[in-house]
Coordinates of C-alpha atoms and ligand atoms in Angstrom, one line a residue:
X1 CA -19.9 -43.0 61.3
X2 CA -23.4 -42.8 62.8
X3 CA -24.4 -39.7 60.1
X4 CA -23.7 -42.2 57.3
X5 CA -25.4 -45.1 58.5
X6 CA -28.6 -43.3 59.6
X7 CA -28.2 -41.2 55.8
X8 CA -27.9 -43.7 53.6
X9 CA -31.3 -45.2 54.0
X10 CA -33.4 -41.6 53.8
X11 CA -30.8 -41.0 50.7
X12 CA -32.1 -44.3 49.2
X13 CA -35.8 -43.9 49.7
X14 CA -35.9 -40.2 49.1
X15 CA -34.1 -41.3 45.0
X16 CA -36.6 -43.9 45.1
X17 CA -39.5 -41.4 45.7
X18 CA -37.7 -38.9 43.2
X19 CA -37.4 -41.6 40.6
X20 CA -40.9 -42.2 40.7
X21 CA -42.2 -38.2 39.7
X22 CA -39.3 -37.9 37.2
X23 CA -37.7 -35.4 39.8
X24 CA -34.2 -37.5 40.4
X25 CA -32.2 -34.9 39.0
X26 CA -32.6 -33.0 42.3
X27 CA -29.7 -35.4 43.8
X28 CA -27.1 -34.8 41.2
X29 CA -24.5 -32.8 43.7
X30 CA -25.4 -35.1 46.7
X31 CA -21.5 -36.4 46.1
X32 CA -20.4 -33.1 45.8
X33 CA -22.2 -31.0 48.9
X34 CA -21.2 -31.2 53.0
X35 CA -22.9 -34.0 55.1
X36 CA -25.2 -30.7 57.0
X37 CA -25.6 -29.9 53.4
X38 CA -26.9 -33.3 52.3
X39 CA -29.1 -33.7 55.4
X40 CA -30.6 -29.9 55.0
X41 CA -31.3 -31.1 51.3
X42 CA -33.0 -34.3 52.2
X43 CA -35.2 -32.6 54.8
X44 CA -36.0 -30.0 52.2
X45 CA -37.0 -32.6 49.7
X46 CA -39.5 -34.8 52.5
X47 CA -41.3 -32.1 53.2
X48 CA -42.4 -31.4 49.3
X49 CA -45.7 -33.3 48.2
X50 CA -44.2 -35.0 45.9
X51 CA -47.0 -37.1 44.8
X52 CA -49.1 -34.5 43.3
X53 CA -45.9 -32.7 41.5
X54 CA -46.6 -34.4 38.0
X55 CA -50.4 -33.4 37.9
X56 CA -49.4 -29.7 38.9
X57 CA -46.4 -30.0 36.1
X58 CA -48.5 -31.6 33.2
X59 CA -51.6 -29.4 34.3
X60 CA -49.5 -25.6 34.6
X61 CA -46.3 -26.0 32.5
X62 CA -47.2 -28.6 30.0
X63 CA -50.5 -28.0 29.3
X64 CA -49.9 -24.2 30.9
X65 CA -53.5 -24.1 32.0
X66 CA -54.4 -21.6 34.3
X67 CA -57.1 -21.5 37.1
X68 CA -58.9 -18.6 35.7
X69 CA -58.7 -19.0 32.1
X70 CA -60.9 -21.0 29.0
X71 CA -63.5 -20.9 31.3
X72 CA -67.2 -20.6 29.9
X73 CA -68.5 -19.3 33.2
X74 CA -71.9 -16.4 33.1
X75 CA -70.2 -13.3 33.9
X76 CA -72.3 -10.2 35.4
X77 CA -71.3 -7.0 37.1
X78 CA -71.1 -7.4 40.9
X79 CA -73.8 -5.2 42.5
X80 CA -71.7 -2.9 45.4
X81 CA -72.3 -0.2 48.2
X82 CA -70.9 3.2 46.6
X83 CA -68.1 5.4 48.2
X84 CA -71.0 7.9 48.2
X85 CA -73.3 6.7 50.2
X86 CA -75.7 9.0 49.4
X87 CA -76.1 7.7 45.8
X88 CA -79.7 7.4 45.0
X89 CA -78.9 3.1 43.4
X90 CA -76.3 2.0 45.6
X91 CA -76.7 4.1 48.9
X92 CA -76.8 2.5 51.9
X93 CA -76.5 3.7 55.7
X94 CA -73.3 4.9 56.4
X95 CA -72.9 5.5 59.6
X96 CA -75.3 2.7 61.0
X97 CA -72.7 0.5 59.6
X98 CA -69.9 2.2 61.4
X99 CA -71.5 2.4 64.4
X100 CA -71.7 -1.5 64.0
X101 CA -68.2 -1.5 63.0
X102 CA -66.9 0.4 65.8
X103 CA -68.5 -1.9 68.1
X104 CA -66.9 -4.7 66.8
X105 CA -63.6 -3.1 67.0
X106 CA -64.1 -2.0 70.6
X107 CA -65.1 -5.3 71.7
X108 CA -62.3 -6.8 70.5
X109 CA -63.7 -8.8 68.0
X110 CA -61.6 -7.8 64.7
X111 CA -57.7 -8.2 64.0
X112 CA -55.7 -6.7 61.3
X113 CA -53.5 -9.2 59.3
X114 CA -51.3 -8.6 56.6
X115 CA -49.8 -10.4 53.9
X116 CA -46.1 -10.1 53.4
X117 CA -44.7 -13.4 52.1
X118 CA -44.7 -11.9 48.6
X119 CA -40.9 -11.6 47.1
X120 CA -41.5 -8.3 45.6
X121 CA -39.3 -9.2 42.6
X122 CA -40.6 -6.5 40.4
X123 CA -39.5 -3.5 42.9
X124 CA -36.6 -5.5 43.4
X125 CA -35.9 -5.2 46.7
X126 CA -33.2 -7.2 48.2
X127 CA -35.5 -7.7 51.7
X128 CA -39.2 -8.1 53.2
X129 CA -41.0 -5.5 51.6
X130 CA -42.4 -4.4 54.6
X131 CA -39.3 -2.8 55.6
X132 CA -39.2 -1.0 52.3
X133 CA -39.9 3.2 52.5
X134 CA -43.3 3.9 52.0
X135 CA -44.5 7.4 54.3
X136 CA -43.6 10.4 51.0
X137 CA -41.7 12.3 53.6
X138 CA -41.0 10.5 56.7
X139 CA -39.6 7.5 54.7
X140 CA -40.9 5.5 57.4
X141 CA -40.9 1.4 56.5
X142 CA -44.3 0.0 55.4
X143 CA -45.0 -1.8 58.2
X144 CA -44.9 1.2 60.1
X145 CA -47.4 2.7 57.8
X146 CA -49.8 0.3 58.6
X147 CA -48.9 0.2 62.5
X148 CA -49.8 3.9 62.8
X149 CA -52.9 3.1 61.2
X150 CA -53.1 0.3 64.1
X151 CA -51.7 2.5 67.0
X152 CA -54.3 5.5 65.5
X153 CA -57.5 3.1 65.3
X154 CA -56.4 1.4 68.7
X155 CA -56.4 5.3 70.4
X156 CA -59.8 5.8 68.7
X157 CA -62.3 3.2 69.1
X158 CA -60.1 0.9 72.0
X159 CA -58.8 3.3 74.4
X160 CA -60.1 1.4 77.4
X161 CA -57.6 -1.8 76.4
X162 CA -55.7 -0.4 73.6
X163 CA -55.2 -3.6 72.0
X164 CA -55.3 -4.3 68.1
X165 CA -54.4 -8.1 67.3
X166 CA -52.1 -7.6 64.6
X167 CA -51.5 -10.9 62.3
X168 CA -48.5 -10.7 59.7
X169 CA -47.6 -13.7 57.4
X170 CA -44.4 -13.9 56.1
X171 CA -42.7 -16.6 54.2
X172 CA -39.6 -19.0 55.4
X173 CA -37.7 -17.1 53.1
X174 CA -38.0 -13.4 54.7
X175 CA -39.7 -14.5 58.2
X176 CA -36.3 -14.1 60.4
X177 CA -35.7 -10.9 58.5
X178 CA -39.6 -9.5 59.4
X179 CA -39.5 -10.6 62.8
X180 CA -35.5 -8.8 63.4
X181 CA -36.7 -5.6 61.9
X182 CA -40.0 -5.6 64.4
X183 CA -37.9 -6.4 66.8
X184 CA -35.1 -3.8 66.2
X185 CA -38.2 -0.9 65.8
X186 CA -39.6 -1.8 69.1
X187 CA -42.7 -3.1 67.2
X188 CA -43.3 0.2 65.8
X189 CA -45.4 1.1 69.0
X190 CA -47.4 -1.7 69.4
X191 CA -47.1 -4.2 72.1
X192 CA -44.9 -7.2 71.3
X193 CA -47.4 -9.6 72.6
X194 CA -50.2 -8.0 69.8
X195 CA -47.9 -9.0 66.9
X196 CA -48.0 -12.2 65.6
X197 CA -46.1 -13.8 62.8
X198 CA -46.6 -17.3 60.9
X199 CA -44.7 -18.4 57.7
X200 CA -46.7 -19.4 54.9
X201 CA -46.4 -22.3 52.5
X202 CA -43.6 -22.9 49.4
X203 CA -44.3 -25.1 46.5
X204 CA -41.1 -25.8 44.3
X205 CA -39.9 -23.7 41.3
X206 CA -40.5 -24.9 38.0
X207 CA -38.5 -25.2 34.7
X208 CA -40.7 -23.2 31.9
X209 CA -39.4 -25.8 29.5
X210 CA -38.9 -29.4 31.1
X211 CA -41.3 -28.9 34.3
X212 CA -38.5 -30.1 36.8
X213 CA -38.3 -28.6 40.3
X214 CA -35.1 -26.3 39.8
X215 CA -32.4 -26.3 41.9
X216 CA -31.0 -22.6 43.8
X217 CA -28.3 -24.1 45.1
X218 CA -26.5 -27.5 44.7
X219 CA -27.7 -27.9 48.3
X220 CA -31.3 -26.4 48.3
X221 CA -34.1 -26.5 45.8
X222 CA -35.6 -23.5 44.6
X223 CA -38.7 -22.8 46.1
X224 CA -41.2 -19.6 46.1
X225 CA -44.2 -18.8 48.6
X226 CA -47.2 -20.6 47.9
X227 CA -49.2 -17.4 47.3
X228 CA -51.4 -14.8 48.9
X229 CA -54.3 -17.6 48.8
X230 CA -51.9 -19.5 50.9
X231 CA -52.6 -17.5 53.5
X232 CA -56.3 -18.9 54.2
X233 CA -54.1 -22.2 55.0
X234 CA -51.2 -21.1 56.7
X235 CA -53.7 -19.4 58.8
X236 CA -55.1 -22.3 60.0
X237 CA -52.3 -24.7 60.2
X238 CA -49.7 -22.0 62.4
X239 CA -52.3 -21.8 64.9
X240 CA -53.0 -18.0 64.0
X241 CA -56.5 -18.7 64.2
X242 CA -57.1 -20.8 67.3
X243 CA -55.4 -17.6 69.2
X244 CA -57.9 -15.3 67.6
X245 CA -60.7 -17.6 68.7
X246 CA -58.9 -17.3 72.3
X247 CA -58.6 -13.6 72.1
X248 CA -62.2 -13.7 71.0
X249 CA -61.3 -12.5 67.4
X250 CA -64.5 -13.1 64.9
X251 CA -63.5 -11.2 61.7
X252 CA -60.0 -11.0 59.9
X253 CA -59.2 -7.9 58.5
X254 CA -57.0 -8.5 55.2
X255 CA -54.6 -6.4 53.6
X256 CA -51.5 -6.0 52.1
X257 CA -48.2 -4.5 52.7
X258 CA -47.3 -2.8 49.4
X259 CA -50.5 0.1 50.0
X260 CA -49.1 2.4 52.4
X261 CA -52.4 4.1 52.6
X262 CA -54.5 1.3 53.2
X263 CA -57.5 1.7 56.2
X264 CA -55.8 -1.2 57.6
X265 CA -59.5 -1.6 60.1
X266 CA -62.2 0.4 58.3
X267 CA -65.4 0.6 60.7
X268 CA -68.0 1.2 57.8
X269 CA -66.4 -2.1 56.4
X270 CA -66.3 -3.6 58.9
X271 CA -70.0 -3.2 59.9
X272 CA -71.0 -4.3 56.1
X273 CA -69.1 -7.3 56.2
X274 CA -70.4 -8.2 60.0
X275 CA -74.0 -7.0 59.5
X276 CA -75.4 -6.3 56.5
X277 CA -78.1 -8.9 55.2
X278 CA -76.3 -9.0 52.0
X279 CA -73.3 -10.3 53.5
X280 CA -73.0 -13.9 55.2
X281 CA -70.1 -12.7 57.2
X282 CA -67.8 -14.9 55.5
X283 CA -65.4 -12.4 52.9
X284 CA -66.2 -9.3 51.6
X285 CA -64.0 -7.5 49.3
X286 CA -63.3 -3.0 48.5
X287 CA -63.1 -1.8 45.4
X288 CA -62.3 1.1 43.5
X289 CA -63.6 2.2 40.1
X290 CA -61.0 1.1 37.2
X291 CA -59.5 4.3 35.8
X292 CA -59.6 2.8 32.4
X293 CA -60.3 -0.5 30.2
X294 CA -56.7 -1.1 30.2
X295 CA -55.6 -0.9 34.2
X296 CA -54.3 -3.8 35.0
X297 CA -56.0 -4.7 38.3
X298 CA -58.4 -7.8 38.6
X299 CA -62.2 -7.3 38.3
X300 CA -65.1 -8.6 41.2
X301 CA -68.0 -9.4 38.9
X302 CA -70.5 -12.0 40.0
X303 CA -69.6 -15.2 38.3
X304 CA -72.3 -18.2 37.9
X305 CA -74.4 -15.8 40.0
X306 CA -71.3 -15.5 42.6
X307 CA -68.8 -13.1 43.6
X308 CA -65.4 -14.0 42.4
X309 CA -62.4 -11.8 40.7
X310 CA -61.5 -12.5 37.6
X311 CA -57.9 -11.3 36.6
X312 CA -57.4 -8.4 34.0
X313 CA -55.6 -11.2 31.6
X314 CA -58.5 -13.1 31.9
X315 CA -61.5 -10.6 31.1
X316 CA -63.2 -11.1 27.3
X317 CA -62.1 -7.8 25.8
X318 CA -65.3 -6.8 24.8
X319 CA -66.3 -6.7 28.7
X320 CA -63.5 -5.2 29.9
X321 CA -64.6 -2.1 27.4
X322 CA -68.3 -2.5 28.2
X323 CA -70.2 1.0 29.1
X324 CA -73.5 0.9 30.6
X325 CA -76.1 4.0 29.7
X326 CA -74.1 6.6 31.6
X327 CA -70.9 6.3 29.8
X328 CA -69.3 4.7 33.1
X329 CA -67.7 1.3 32.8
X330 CA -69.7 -1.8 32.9
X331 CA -67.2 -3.7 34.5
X332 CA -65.8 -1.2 36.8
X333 CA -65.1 -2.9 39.9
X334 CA -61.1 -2.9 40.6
X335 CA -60.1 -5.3 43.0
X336 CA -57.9 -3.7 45.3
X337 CA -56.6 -6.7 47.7
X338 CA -58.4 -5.4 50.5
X339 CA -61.1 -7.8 52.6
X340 CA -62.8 -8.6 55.5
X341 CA -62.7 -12.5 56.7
X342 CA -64.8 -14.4 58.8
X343 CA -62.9 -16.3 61.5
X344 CA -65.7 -19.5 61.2
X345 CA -64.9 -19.0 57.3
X346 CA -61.1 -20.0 57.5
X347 CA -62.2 -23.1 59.7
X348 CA -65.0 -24.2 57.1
X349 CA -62.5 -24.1 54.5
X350 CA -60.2 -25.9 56.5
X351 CA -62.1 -28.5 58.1
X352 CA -60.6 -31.5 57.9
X353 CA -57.4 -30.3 59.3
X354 CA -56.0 -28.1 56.8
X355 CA -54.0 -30.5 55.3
X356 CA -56.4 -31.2 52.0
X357 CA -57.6 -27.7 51.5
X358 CA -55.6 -25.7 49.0
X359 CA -57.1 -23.0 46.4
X360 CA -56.4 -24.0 42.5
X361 CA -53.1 -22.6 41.5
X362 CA -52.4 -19.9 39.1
X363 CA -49.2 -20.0 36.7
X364 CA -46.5 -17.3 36.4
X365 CA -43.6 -17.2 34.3
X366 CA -40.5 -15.7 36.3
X367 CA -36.9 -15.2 36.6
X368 CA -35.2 -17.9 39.0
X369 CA -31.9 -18.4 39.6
X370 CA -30.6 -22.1 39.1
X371 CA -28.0 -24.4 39.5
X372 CA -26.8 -25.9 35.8
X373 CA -27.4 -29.3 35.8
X374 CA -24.9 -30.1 33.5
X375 CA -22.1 -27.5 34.5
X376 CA -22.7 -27.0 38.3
X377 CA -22.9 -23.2 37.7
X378 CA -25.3 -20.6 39.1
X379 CA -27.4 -18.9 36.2
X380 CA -29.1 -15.3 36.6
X381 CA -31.7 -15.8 34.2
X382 CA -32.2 -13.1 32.1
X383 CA -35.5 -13.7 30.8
X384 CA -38.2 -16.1 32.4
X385 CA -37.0 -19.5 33.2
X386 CA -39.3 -20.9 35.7
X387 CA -43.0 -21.2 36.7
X388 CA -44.3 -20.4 39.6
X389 CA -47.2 -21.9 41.4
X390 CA -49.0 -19.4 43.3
X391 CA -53.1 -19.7 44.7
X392 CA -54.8 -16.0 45.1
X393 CA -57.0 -15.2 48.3
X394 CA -60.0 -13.9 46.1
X395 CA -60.2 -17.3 44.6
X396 CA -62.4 -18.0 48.2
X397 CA -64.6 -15.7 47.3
X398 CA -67.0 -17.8 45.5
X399 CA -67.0 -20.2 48.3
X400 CA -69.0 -17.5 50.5
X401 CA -72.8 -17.8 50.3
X402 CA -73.2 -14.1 50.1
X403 CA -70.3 -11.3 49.4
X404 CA -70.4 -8.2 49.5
X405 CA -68.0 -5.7 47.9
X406 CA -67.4 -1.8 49.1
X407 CA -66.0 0.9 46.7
X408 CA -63.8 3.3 47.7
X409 CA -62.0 6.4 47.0
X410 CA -59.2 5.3 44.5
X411 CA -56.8 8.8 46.1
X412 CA -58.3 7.6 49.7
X413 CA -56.5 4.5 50.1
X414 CA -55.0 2.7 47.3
X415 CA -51.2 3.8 46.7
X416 CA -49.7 0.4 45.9
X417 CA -46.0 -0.3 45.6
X418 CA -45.1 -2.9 42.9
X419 CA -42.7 -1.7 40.5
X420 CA -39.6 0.4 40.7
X421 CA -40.7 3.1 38.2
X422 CA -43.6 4.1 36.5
X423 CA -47.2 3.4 37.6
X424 CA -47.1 1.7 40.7
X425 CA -43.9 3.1 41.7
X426 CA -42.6 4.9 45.0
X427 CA -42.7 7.8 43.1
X428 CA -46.7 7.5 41.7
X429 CA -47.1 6.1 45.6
X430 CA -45.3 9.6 47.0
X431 CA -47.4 11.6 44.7
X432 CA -50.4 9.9 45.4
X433 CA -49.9 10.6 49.4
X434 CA -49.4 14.3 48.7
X435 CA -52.6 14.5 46.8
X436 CA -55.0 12.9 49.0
X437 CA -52.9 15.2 51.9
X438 CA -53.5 18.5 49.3
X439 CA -57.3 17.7 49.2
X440 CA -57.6 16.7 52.6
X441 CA -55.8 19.5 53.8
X442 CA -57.3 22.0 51.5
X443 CA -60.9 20.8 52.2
X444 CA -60.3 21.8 56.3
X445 CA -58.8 25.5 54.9
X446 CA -54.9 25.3 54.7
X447 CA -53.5 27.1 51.7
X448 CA -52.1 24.5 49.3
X449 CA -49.1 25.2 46.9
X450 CA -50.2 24.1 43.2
X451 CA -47.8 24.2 40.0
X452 CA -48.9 25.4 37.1
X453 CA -49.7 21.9 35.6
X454 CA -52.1 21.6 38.5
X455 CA -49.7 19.6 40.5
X456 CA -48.8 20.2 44.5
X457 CA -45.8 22.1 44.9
X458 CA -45.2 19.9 48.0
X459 CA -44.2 17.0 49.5
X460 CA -47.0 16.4 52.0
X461 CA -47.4 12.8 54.4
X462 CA -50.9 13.0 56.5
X463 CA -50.4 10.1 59.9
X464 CA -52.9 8.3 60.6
X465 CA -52.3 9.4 64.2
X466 CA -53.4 12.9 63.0
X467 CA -56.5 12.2 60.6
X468 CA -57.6 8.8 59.3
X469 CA -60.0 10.7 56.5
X470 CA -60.3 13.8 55.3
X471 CA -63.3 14.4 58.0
X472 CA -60.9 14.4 60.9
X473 CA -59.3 17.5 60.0
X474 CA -62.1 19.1 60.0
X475 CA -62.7 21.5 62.9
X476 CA -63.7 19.5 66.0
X477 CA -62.3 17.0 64.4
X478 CA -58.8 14.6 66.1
X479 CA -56.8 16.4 63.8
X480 CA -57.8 19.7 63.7
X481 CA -55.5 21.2 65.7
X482 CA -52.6 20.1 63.2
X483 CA -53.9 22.1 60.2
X484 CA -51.4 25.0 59.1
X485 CA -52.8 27.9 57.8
X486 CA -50.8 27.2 54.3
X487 CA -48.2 25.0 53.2
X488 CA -44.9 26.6 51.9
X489 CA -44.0 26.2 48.1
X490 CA -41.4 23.3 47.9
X491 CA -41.7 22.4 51.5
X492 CA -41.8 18.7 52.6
X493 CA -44.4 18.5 55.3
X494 CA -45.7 15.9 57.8
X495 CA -48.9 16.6 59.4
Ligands
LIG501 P1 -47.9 -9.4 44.8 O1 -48.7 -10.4 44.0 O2 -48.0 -8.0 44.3 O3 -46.4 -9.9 44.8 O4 -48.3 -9.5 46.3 P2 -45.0 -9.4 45.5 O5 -44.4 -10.6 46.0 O6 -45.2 -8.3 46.5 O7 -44.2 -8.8 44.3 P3 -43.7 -9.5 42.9 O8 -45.0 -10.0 42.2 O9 -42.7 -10.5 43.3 O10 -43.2 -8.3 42.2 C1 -49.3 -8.8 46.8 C2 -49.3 -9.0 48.3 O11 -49.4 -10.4 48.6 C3 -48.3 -10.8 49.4 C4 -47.2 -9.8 49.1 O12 -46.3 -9.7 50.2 C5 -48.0 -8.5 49.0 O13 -48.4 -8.0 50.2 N1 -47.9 -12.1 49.0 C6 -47.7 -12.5 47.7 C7 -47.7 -13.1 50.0 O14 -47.9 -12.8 51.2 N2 -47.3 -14.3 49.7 C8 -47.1 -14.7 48.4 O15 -46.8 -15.8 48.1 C9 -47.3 -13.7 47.4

């Protein structure tokens, strides 16, 4: 028939190929799978690079070299603008820079994007984690979290257009999902045409043992996303940033989706990054102040007299526990995923047409479910079978000629969501809303509920609709109005 005929030749070039990186294995159910199943496999396979498989493979599983590590780089502390900008080293013109920043925002010249290609394997969430609860009382979904921060920024500082771009990568393994469940929540309030979303990149799953690309399925190879660094690709090649640069979009504003109080557009950020001398307008980075040696959070430090975050596995110990005169940590900066991007930045990197830029890779050993060569059979792995190759956005930091970095308030905005209990939990994320509400709250007069143990005998969820800092409650403030005189004991409260 005319399937066979026009198969057999892309079956016989694509073993050749295989044969060549050691990576023929991947045909050994070809005889056993449907025709569409043979023809989705071989498309599957052409559009892996091949070619530089065995360098990644000797480099990251044989060798298991990683981008960060054995480096003998000079490592200093990064110098930063405080949270209080009053601070007689690091204080700086607050509201200058948010005037600056507002400006920007009204004109139209900032978008919010977000990462959400991650698999969220350690929550273990069978879905995008976007759609995962994240308001401590609402239960609204992530994304909507960071939509009202959208929606609440658009009313204040666009209300003549009203228009936020909103950027959201996801990868080809959870994009149909993302785009039904914005789709089936009327975009959380935004317009459709404001919300834009572009797969990023896959790169094959690894054997930890042999380095062979693993097979999920006797059909389909095993793949993961390439990485939040892939974003600074994928961001480029879907076309993402020529429609900025025809909405007249100049500065990216990056987060994440597992922070459900992230300041998704942050004027005073904004305004640094865009304007301050320090800053080549090219990626700046926030930061909060480790809460202790240990935390397991990556660290901006200037590196070869260059900003760059080097990852908690990969700080000297002795640095890591490093105090300066005041007792305070030497290395204190905690990288919290959040940065500002310059549009003209992503092109640099990718000039040339995207194709040859990629950040180095970074190893990490995970569970992937295979097919058994030798059996046919499906394995859930119950300890770490596979590497995966993933690139990390911060890794473009030292490709900026000058980078700034902002701390903030840890209880402000940094609630991430990353594993199902403990620290980084729902539960520390839910407890860490109703304290920043409890402060908040209590700072503009309302009688707050506290336990004994000096915890909030509340549930309480601030929107961003109503107050996107402490200040807007405030009297004469947006939110003002919405302040109760007290909070019941044991009440769950949305404000
Ligand atoms: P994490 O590195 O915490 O990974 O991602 P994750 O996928 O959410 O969870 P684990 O590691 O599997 O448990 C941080 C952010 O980067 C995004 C995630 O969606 C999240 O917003 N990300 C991560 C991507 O967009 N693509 C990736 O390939 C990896």
């Amino acid at each position: 028939s005319m399937t066979i005929a026009h198969a057999q030749p892309a079956l016989a070039a694509i073993r050749e190929q295989l044969q060549q990186v050691g990576q023929e294995h991947l045909l050994t159910f070809v005889d056993q799978i449907t025709p569409e199943q043979r023809s989705a496999l071989l498309a599957q396979i052409a559009s892996l690079d091949l070619r530089s498989l065995p360098g990644l493979i000797e480099r990251y599983v044989r060798a298991s070299s990683d981008a960060g590590k054995g480096s003998s780089a000079k490592i200093e502390p990064v110098p930063y603008f405080a949270a209080d900008h009053t601070s007689k080293d690091r204080g700086w013109d607050r509201e200058a820079y948010a005037r600056k920043g507002r400006e920007l925002i009204g004109a139209g010249k900032i978008a919010a994007f977000t990462v959400a290609g991650g698999q969220g394997s350690r929550l273990g969430y069978d879905g995008p984690k976007g759609c995962y609860p994240g308001g401590a009382v609402t239960g609204k979904p992530l994304f909507a979290c960071l939509a009202d921060w959208i929606l609440a920024a658009q009313e204040r500082y666009r209300p003549a257009t009203g228009s936020i771009p909103w950027y959201i990568m996801t990868s080809p393994l959870n994009h149909e999902a993302t785009v039904a469940f914005f789709k089936a929540n009327g975009y959380f309030g935004l317009k459709a045409t404001d919300v834009m979303f572009f797969p990023q990149g896959v790169m094959p799953s690894l054997d930890l043992k042999t380095g062979r690309v693993l097979l999920s399925q006797k059909h389909e190879v095993a793949l993961n996303p390439d990485g939040h660094g892939g974003s600074l690709k994928a961001l480029y090649t879907s076309g993402a940033i020529d429609d900025m640069a025809k909405r007249g979009v100049e500065h990216i504003s990056y987060t994440q989706i597992d922070n459900p109080l992230v300041r998704v557009i942050d004027p005073a950020f904004i305004g640094l990054h865009a304007a301050s001398p320090q800053s080549s307008g090219e990626m700046s980075s926030k930061m909060v102040a480790k809460s202790d040696p240990g935390e397991k959070v990556g660290v901006l430090c200037k590196v070869d007299g260059r900003v760059g975050v080097i990852e908690y596995s990969d700080l000297p110990a002795e640095l890591a526990q490093a105090r300066d005169a005041d007792g305070g940590l030497t290395y204190s900066a905690g990288s919290i995923a959040v940065h500002m991007i310059g549009v003209e930045f992503v092109r640099r990197l990718n000039a040339g047409g995207g194709g040859g830029f990629s950040l180095p890779f970074h190893r990490a050993e995970k569970k992937v479910p295979f097919v058994d060569l030798s059996t046919g059979q499906r394995v859930e792995p119950t300890s770490n079978n596979a590497v995966k190759l993933e690139a990390f956005v911060f890794d473009a930091l030292p490709m900026a000629a000058r980078s700034i970095v902002l701390e903030t308030q840890r209880l402000d905005e940094f609630a991430p969501i990353k594993n199902a209990t403990g620290s980084d939990s729902p539960a520390s994320c839910a407890e860490i809303q109703t304290r920043r509400a409890a402060r908040w709250l209590g700072g503009a007069g309302c009688r707050v509920p506290y336990k004994n143990c000096g915890a909030v005998d509340a549930v309480i969820e601030v929107s961003p609709r109503t107050a996107m800092d402490a200040g807007e409650l405030l009297v004469g403030g947006a939110g003002a109005a919405k302040v109760p005189a007290a909070i019941p004991s044991g009440a769950k409260v949305v404000i």
